[in-house]
Coordinates of C-alpha atoms in Angstrom, one line a residue:
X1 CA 0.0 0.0 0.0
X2 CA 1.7 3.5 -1.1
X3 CA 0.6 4.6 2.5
X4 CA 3.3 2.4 4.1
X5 CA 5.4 2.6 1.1
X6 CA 8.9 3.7 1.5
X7 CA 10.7 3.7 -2.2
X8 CA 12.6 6.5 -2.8
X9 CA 13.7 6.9 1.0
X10 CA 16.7 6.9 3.1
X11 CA 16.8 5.8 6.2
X12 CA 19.9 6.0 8.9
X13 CA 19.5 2.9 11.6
X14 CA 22.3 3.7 14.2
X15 CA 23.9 0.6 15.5
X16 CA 21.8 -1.6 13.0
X17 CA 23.9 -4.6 12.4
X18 CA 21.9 -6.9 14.5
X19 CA 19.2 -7.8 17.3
X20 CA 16.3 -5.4 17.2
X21 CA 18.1 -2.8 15.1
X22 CA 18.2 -5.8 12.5
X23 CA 15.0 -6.5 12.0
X24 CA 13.7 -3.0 12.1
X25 CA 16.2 -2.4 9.5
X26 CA 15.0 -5.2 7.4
X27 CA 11.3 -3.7 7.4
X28 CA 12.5 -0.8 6.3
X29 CA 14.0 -2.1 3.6
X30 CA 10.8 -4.4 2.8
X31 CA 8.7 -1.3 2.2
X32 CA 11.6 0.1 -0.1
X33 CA 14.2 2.1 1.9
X34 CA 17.5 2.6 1.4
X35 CA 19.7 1.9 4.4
X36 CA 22.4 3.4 5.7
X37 CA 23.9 1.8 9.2
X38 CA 26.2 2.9 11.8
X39 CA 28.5 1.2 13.8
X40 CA 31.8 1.3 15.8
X41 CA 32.5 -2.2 14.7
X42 CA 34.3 -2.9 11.5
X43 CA 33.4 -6.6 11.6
X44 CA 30.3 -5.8 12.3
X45 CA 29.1 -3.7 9.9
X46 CA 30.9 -5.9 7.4
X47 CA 28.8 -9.1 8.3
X48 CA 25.6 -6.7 8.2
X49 CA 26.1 -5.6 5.0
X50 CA 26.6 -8.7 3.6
X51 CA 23.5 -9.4 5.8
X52 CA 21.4 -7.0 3.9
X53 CA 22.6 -7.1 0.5
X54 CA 21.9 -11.2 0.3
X55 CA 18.8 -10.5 0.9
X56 CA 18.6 -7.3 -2.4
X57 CA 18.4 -4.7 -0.3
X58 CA 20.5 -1.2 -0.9
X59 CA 22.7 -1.1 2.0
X60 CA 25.7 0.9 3.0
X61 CA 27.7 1.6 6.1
X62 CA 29.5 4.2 8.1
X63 CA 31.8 3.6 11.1
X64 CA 31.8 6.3 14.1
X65 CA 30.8 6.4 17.9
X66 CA 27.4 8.5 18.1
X67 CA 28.4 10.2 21.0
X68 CA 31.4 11.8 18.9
X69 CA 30.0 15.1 17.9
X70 CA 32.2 16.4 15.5
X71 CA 32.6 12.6 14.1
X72 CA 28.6 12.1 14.0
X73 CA 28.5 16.1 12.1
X74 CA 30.8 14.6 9.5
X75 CA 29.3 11.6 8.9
X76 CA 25.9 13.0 8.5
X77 CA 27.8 15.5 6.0
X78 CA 29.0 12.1 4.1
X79 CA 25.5 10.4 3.9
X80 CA 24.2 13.5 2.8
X81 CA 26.7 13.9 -0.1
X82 CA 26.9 10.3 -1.2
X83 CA 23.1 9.5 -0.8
X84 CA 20.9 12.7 -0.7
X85 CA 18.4 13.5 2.1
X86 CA 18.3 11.4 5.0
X87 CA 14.3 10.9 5.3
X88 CA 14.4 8.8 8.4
X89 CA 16.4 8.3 11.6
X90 CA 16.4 5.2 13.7
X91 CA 17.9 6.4 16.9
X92 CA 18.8 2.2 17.8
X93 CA 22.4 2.0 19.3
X94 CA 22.6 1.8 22.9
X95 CA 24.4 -0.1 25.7
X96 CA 23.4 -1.5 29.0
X97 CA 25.3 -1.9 32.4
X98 CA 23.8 -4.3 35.0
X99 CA 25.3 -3.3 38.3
X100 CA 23.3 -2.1 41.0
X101 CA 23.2 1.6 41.8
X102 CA 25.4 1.6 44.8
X103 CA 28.2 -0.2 43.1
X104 CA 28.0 1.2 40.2
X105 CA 31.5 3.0 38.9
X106 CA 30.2 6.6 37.8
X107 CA 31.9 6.5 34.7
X108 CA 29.7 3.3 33.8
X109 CA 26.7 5.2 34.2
X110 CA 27.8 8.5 32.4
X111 CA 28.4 6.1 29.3
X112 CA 25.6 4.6 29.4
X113 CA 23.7 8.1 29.5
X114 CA 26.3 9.1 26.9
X115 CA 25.0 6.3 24.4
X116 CA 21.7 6.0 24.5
X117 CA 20.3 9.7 25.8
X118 CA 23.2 12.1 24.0
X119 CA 24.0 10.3 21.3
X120 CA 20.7 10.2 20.1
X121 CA 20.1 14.0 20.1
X122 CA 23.3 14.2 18.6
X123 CA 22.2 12.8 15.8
X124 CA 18.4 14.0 15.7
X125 CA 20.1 17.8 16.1
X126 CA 22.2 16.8 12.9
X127 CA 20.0 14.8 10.6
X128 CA 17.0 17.5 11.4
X129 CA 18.7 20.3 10.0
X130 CA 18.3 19.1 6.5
X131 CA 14.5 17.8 7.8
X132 CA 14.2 21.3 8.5
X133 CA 15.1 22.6 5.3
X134 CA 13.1 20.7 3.6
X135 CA 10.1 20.7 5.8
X136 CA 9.8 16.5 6.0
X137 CA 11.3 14.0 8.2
X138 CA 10.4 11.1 10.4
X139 CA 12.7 10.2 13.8
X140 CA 12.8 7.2 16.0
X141 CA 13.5 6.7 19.3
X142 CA 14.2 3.2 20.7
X143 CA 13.3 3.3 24.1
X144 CA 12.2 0.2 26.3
X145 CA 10.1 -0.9 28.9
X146 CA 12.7 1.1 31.1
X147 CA 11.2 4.2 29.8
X148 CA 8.3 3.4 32.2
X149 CA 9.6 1.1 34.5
X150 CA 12.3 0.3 37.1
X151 CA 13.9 -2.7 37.8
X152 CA 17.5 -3.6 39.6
X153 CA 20.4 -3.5 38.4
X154 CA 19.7 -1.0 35.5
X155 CA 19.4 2.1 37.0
X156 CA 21.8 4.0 34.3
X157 CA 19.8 2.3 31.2
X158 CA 16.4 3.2 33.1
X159 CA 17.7 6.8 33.8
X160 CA 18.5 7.4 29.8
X161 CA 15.4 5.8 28.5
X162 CA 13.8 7.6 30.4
X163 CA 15.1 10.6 29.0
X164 CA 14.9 9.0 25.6
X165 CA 11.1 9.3 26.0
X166 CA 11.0 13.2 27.6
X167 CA 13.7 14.1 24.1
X168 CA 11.1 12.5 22.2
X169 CA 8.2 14.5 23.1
X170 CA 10.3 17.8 23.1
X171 CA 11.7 17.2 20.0
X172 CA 8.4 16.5 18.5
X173 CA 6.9 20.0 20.2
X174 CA 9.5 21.9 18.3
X175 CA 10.3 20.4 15.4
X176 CA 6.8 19.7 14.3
X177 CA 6.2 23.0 13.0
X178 CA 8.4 21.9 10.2
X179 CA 6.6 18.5 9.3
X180 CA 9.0 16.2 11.2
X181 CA 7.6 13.5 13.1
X182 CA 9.4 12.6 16.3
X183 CA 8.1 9.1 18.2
X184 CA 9.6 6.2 20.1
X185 CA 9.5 2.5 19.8
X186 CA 9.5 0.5 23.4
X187 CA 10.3 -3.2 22.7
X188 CA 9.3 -5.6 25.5
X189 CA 11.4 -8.2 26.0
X190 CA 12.5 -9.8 22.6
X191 CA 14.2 -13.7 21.9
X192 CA 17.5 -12.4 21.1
X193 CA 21.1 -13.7 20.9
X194 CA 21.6 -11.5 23.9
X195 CA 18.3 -13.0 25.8
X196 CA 19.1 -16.9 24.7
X197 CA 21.2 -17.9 27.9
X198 CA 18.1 -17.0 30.0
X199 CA 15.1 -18.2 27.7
X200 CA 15.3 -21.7 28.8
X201 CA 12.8 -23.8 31.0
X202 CA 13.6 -23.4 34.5
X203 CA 15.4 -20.4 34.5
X204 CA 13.2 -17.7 37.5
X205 CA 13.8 -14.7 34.4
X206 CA 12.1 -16.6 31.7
X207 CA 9.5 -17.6 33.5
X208 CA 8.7 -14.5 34.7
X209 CA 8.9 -12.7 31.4
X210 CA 6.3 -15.5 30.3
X211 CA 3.7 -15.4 32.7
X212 CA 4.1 -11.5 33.2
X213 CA 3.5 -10.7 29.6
X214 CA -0.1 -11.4 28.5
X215 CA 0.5 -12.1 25.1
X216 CA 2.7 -15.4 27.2
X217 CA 5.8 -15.1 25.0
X218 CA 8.9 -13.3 24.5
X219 CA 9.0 -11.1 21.3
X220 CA 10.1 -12.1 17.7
X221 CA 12.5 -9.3 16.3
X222 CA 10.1 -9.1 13.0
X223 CA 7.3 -8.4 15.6
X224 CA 8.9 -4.7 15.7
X225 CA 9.1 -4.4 11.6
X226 CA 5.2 -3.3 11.3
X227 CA 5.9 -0.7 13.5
X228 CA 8.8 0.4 12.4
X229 CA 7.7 0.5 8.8
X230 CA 4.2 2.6 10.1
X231 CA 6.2 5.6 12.1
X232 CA 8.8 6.0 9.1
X233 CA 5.7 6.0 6.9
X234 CA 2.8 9.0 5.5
X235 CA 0.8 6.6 7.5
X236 CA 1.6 8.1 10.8
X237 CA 2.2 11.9 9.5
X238 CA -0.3 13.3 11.9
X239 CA 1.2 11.3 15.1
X240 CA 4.3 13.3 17.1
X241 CA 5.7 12.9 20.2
X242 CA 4.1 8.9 21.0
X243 CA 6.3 5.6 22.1
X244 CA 4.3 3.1 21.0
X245 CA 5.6 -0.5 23.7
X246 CA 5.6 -3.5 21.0
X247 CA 5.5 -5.4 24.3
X248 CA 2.9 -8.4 23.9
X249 CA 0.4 -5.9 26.3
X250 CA 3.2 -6.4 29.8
X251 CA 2.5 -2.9 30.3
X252 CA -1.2 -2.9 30.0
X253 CA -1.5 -5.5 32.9
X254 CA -0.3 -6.0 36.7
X255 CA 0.3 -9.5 36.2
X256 CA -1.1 -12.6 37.2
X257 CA -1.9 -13.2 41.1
X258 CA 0.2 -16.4 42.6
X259 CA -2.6 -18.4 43.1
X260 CA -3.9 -18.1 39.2

């Protein structure tokens, strides 16, 4: 449907050589994006553009650290020469610590905030200026279910999701009077290579994920491509400022009682 159709469109996915920024890539690409991917891994990008490209899709990368300022201004300034107007952001690459606040090494947590708060404006503040010029542009925010909630052992990923959400909606306040849309994404808890030593019977974590989340599964990465696909889309050019959780309804719920 030309509504969700994305040919003729570029679309930056920061840190999108695998997991969640993967797959959200890949529906991108499905609806007819180009992609362009960041990452600070050689190897990495390598193996995802080889990735991409197996399967037809127009894929090129770019290796820098987001939260480099002058290297994210001229990389941006590279896209923009060797592929035209960026049309779409993906704001994916982030990091997570799991120490518990008291222990936790204050440089640890000032990365953490460093990669997936700052970075991201970083790159909104540059990619928007040519969004502003030409008065069209659609940015995402990956967030999590740490936008919302708390849990131990992640309080510097909690604090910068957090934030993620509050940049989000000021972004979208300001920038909307130029016809870019600014909205997050807030996965739940996703079957990942990162997730696969604790999705296994008998381990507490899994089965808590499973009974906590209604939908009574962890995620599958192409459950995030639909939505992915619908905010970098004319389908959602009147929504700004929204994360929508892809979560299987965990937040919706209190969970189960004991004794059900």
């Amino acid at each position: 449907m030309e509504l969700f159709s994305l040919k003729g469109k570029t679309a930056v996915i920061t840190g999108g050589t695998h997991g969640l920024g993967m797959a959200m890539a890949e529906g991108l690409a499905m609806a007819g994006a180009k992609l362009i991917i960041t990452s600070t891994t050689p190897a990495k990008l390598e193996d995802a553009l080889t990735h991409y490209k197996a399967q037809g899709y127009e894929a090129s990368g770019y290796i820098f650290d987001v939260t480099d300022e002058t290297a994210a201004t001229e990389n941006v300034a590279k896209m923009e020469a060797e592929h035209g107007s960026i049309d779409i952001l993906v704001n994916n690459a982030g990091i997570i610590k799991r120490v518990l606040a008291v222990d936790m090494p204050i440089e640890d947590f000032r990365r953490v905030i460093d990669v997936d708060l700052v970075g991201a404006f970083i790159m909104s503040r540059q990619v928007a200026k040519g969004m502003i010029a030409r008065r069209s542009g659609k940015i995402i925010n990956i967030c999590s279910m740490m936008s919302e909630l708390g849990r131990t052992n992640v309080t510097a990923y909690a604090a910068a999701k957090g934030g993620l959400k509050m940049l989000t909606r000021n972004l979208a306040t300001e920038w909307a009077p130029y016809n870019i849309q600014v909205n997050g994404i807030g996965p739940g808890y996703y079957a990942t290579t990162q997730t696969a030593p604790i999705r296994v019977d008998g381990n507490p974590f899994n089965e808590f994920i499973i009974s906590r989340t209604p939908a009574g599964r962890w995620g599958d990465p192409q459950d995030l491509a639909g939505t992915a696909i619908f905010l970098a889309s004319g389908a959602s050019n009147f929504i700004n400022g929204q994360i929508i959780y892809v979560d299987g309804g965990l937040l919706a719920t209190i969970g189960k009682p004991a004794n059900e």
